[in-house]
Short mmCIF file of C-alpha atoms in Angstrom, two decimals:
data_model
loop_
_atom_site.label_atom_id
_atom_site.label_comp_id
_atom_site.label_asym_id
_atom_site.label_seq_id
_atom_site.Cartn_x
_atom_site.Cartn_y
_atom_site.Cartn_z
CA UNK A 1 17.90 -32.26 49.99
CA UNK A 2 17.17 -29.85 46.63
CA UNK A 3 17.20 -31.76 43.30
CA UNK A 4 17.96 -28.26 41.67
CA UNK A 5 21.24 -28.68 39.64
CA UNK A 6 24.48 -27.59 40.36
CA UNK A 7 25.58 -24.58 38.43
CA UNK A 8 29.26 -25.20 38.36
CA UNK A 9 28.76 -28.62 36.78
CA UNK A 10 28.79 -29.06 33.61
CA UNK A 11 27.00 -31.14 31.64
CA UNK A 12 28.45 -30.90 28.56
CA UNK A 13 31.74 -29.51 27.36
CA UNK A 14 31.69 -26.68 24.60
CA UNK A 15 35.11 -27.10 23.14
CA UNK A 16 34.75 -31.03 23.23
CA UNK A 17 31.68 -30.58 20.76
CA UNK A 18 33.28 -28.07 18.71
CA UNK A 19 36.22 -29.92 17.94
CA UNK A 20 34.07 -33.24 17.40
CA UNK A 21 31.85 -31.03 14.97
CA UNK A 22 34.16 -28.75 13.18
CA UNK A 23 36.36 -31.28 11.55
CA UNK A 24 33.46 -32.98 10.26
CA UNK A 25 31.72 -29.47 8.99
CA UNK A 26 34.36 -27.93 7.08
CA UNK A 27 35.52 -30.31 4.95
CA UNK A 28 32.05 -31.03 3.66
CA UNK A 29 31.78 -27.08 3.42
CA UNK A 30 34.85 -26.81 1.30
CA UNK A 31 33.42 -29.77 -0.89
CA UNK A 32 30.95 -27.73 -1.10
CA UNK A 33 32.29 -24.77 -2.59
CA UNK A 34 31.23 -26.08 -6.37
CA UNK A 35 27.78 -25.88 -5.24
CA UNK A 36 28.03 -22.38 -4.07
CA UNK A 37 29.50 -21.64 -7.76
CA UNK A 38 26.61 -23.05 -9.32
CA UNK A 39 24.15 -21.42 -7.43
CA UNK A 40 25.98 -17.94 -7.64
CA UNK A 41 26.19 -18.26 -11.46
CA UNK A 42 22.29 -19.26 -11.58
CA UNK A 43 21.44 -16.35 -10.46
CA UNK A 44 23.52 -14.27 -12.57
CA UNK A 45 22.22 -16.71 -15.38
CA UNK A 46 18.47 -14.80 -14.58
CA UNK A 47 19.21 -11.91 -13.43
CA UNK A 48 18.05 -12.12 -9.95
CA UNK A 49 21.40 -11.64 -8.03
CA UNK A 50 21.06 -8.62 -6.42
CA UNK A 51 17.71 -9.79 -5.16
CA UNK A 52 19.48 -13.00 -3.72
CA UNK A 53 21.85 -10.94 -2.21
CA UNK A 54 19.70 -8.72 -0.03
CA UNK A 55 17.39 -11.85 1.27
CA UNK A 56 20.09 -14.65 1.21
CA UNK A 57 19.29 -17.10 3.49
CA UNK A 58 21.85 -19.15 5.24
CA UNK A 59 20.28 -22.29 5.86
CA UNK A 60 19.24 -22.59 2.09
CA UNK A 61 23.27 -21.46 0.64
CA UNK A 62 24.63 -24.33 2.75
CA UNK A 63 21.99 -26.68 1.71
CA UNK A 64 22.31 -26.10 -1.75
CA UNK A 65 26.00 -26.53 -1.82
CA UNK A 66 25.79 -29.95 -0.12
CA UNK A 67 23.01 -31.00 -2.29
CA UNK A 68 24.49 -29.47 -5.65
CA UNK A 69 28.22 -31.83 -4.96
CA UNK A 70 25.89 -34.74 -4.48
CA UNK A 71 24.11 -34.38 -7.61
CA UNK A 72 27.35 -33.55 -9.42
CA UNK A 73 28.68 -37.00 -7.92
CA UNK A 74 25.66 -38.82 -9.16
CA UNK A 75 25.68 -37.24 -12.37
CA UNK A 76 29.25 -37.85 -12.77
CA UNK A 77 28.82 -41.80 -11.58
CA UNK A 78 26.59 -41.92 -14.58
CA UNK A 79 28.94 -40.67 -16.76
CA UNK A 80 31.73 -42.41 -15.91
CA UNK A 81 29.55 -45.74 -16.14
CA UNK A 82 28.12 -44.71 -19.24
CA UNK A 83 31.88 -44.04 -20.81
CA UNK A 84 33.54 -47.35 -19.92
CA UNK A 85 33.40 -49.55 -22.44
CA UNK A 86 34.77 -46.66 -25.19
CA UNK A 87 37.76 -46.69 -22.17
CA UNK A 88 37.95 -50.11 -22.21
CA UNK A 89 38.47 -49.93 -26.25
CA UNK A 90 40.76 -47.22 -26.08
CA UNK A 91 42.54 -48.85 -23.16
CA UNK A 92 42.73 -52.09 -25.76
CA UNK A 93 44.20 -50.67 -28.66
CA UNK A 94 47.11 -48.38 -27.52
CA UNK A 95 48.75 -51.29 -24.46
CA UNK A 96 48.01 -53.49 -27.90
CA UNK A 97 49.61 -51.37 -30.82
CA UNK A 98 51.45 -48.57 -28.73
CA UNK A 99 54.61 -48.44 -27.21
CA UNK A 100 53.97 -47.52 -23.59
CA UNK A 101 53.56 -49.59 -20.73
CA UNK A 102 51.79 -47.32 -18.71
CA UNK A 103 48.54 -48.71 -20.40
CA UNK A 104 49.27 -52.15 -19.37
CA UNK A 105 48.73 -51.65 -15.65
CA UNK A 106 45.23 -51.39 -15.01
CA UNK A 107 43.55 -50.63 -11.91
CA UNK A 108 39.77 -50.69 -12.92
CA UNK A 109 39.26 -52.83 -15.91
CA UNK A 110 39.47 -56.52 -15.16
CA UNK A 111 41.84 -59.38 -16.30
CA UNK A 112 39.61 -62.08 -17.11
CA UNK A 113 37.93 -61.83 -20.68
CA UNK A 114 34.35 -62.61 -18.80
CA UNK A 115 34.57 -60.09 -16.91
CA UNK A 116 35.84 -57.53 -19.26
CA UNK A 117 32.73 -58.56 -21.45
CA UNK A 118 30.57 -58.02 -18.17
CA UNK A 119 31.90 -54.80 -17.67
CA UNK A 120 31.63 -53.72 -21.60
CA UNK A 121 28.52 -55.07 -21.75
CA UNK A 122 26.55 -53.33 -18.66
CA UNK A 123 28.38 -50.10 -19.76
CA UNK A 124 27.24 -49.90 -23.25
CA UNK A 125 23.79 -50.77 -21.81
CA UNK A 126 23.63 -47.89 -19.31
CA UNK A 127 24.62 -45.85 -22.26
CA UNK A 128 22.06 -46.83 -24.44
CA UNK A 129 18.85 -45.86 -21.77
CA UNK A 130 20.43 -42.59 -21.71
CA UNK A 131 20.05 -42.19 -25.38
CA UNK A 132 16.40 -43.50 -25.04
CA UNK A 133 15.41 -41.52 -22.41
CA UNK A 134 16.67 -38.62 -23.97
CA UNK A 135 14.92 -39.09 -27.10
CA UNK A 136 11.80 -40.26 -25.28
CA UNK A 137 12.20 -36.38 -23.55
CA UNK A 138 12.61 -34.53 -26.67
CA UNK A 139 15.45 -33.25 -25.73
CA UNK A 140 16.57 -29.49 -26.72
CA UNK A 141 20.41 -29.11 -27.75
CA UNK A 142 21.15 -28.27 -23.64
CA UNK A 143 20.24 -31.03 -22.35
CA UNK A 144 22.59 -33.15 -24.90
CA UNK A 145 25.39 -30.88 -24.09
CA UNK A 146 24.77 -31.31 -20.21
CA UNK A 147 24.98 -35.34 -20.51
CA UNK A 148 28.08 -34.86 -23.37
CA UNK A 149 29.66 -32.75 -20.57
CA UNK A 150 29.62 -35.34 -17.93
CA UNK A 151 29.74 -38.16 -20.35
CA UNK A 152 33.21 -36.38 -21.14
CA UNK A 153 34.33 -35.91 -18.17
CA UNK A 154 33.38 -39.24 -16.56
CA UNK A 155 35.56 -41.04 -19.52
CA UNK A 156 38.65 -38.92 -18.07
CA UNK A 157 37.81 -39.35 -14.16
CA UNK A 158 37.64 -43.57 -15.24
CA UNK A 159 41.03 -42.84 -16.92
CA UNK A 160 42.70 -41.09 -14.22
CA UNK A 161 41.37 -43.58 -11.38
CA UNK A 162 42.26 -46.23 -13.78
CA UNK A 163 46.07 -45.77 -14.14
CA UNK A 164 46.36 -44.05 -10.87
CA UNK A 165 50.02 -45.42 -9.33
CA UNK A 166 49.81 -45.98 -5.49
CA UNK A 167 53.79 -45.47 -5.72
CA UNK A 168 54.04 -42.06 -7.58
CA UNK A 169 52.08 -39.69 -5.56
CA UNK A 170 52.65 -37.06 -7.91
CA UNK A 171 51.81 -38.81 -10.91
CA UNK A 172 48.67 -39.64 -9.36
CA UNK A 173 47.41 -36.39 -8.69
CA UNK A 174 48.58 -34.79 -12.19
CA UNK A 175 46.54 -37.82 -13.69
CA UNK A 176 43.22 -36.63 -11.06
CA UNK A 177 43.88 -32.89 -12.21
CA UNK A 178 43.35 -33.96 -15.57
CA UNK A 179 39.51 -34.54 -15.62
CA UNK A 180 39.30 -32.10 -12.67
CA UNK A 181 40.80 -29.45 -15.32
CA UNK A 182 38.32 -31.09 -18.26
CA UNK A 183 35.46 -29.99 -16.09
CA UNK A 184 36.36 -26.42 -15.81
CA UNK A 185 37.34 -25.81 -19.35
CA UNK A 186 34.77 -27.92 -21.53
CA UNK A 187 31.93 -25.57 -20.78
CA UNK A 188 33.55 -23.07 -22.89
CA UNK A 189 33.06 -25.61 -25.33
CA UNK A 190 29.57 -27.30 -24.84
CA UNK A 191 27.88 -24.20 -25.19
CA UNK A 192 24.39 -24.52 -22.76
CA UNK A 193 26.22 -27.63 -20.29
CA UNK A 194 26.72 -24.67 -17.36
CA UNK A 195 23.02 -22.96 -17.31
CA UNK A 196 21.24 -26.49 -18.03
CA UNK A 197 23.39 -27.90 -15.07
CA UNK A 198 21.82 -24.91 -13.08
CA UNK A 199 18.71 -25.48 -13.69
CA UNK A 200 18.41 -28.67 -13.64
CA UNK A 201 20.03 -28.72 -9.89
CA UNK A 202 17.73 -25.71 -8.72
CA UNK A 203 14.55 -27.60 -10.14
CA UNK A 204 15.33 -30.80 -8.43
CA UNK A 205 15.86 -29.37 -4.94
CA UNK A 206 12.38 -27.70 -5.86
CA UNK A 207 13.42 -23.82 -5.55
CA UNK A 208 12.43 -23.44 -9.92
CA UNK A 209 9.81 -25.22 -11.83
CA UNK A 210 10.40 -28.84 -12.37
CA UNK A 211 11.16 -30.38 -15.93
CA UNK A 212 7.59 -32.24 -15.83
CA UNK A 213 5.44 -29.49 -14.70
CA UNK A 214 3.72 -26.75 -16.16
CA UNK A 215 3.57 -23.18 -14.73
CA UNK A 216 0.11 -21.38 -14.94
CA UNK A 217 -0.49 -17.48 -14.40
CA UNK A 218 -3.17 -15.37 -13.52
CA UNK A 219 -4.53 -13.50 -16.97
CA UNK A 220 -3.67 -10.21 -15.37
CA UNK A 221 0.11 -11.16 -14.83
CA UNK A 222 -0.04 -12.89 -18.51
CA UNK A 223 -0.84 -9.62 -19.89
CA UNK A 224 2.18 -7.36 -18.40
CA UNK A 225 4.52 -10.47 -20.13
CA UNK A 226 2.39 -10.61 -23.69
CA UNK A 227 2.99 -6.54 -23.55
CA UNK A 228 7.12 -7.15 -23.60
CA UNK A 229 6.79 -9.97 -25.64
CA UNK A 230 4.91 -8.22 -28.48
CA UNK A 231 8.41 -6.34 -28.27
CA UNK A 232 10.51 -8.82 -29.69
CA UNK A 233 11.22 -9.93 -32.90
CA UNK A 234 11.04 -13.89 -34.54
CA UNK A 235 9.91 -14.68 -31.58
CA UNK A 236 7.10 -17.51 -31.87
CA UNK A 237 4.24 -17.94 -29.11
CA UNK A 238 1.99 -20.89 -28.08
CA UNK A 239 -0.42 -19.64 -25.28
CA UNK A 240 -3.11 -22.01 -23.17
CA UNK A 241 -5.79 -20.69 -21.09
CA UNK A 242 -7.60 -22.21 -18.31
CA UNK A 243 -10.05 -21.43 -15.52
CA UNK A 244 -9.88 -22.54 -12.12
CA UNK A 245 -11.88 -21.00 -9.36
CA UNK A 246 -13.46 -18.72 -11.42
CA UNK A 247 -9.52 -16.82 -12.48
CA UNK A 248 -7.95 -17.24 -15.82
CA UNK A 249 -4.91 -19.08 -15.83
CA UNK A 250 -2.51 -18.89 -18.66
CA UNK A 251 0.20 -21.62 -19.97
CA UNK A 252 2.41 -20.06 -22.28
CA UNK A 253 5.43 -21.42 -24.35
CA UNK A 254 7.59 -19.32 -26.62
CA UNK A 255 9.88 -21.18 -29.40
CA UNK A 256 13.32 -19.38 -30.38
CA UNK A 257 15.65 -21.29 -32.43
CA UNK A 258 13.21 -24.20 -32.88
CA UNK A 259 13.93 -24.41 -28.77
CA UNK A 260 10.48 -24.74 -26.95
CA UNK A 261 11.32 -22.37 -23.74
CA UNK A 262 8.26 -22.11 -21.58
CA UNK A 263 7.38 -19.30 -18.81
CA UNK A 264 8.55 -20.55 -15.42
CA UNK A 265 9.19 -19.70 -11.93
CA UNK A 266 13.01 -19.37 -11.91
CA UNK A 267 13.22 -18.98 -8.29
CA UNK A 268 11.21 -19.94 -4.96
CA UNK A 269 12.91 -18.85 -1.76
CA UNK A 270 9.55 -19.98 0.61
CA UNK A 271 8.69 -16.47 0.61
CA UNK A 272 4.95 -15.26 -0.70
CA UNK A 273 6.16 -14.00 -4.04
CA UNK A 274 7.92 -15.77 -6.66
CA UNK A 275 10.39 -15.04 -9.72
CA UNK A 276 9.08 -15.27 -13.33
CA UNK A 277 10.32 -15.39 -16.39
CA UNK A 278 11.68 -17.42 -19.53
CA UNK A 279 14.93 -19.28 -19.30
CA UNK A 280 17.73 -17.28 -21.40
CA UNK A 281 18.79 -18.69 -24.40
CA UNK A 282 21.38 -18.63 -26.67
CA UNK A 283 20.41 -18.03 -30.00
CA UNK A 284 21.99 -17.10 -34.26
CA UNK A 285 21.16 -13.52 -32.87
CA UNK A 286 22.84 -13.96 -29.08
CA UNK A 287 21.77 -14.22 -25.88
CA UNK A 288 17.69 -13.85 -25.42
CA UNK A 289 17.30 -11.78 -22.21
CA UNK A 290 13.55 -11.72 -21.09
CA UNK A 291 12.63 -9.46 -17.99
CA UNK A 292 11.75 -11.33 -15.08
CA UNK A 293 8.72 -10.89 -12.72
CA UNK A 294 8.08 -10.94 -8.90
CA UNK A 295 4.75 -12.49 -8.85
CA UNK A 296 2.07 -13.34 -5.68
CA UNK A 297 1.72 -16.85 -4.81
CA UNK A 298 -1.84 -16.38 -5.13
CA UNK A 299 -1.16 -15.54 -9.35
CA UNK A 300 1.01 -18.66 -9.59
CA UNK A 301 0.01 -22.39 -10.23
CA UNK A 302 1.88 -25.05 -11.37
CA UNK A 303 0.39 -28.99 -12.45
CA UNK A 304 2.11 -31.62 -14.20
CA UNK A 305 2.12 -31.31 -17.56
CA UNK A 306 0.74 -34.49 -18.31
CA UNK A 307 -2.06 -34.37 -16.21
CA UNK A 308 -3.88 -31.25 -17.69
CA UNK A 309 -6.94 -32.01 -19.53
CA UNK A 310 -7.33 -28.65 -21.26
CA UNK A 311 -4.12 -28.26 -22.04
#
């Protein structure tokens, strides 16, 4: 009797899987969609869209859009933890002094004093190691306007959630649209909070130079960028050679605006050449636009910064 299968039985059922599959997918696909923004605009941000365009790969669009809405989330957590105790204060003083009731119903903040002190408490604290470790960083002017902007807009999402009325539907979602409309429109006011959210996202799913490491270039690709750079004006330059395997490798840092910007790889798509070039700036004269470079893997190295001895 033959073991050999039956072709008119079938094992599995195409449209059952889809259907199992699909609702799952495109939600998390539409979620998504912020992610896609961000990594659209970063590549505006250096210049490299067209590039992206012509060699886009699939596989890394959808994972960065997944990946850039969970680090949003996170981000956002932080913020929203980090903002609750000035909530709790505001909160405090208008159900105490004002006139509406709305503030009186409270869907986050406790009713027991303890706990209110708990909450205020851990809050404030959480704030606080921010602070530190953004000191301890040195942190340039973007990096405070990427944690104001979700330090803002984590005080309104705590707000909204907060006085959120399971009865009024549509009170509920104009109070939701609020913060959701805070995060589109206070980039145009916290100038840098859009391109350092870029990068910061790009670095961490490891497609740009991480915030800790230091990006090393062959001398010969070091001097094509000191030939444009001799080009621009007030423009101040802190250059640190090395050898390795018998090649000169070069470390350099340019200051604009008292902003240390160093020379990075601004975008690794796995392929065997990488994009190069300083992070644009805003500066009292506009917007510093440096060429970028499509450089060999072979003329790239990158170390952690604190682990190079002659540097």
């Amino acid at each position: 009797m033959s073991n050999l299968p039956n072709p008119n039985d079938k094992k599995f059922d195409l449209k059952k899987i889809l259907s199992f599959f699909i609702p799952i997918i495109t939600p998390v696909l539409a979620l998504s969609m912020p992610g896609y923004a961000v990594l659209f605009y970063y590549q505006i941000h250096i210049g490299n869209l067209p590039s992206f365009l012509s060699t886009i790969n699939t596989s890394i669009f959808v994972l960065f859009g997944v990946i850039s809405v969970v680090l949003y989330t996170i981000l956002l957590f932080y913020g929203m933890l980090s903002s609750f105790w000035l909530y709790m204060i505001i909160n405090y003083l208008v159900s105490k002094f004002g006139k509406n009731n709305n503030f009186t119903i409270a869907n986050i903040i406790p009713k027991k004093k303890s706990e209110c002190a708990w909450y205020f408490m851990i809050s404030f604290l959480v704030l606080l190691i921010v602070i530190i470790n953004l000191i301890e960083m040195n942190a340039n002017r973007y990096s405070i306007a990427l944690y104001a902007y979700f330090f803002i807009v984590g005080a309104f999402f705590v707000a909204a959630l907060d006085k959120i009325s399971k009865q009024n539907l549509k009170k509920s979602l104009i109070l939701i649209s609020i913060p959701v409309a805070c995060g589109l429109m206070l980039p145009v006011f916290l100038q840098g909070a859009v391109p350092m959210m870029a990068e910061d996202f790009v670095s961490i799913v490891g497609m740009r130079t991480k915030n800790f490491d230091n990006l090393y270039i062959s001398e010969d690709k070091y001097q094509e960028i000191e030939a444009l750079l001799s080009a621009f004006d007030g423009v101040e330059k802190n250059v640190c050679s090395m050898v390795i395997g018998g090649r000169d490798f070069v470390n350099v840092t340019i200051k604009i605006d008292g902003d240390n910007v160093p020379l990075v790889v601004l975008w690794n798509d796995n392929s065997d050449h990488k994009i190069v070039g300083f992070d644009n700036r805003w500066t009292s004269r506009g917007q510093f636009d440096f060429p970028t470079f499509s450089v060999s893997n072979a003329d790239i190295l990158e170390f952690p910064k604190n682990w190079v001895k002659a540097c």
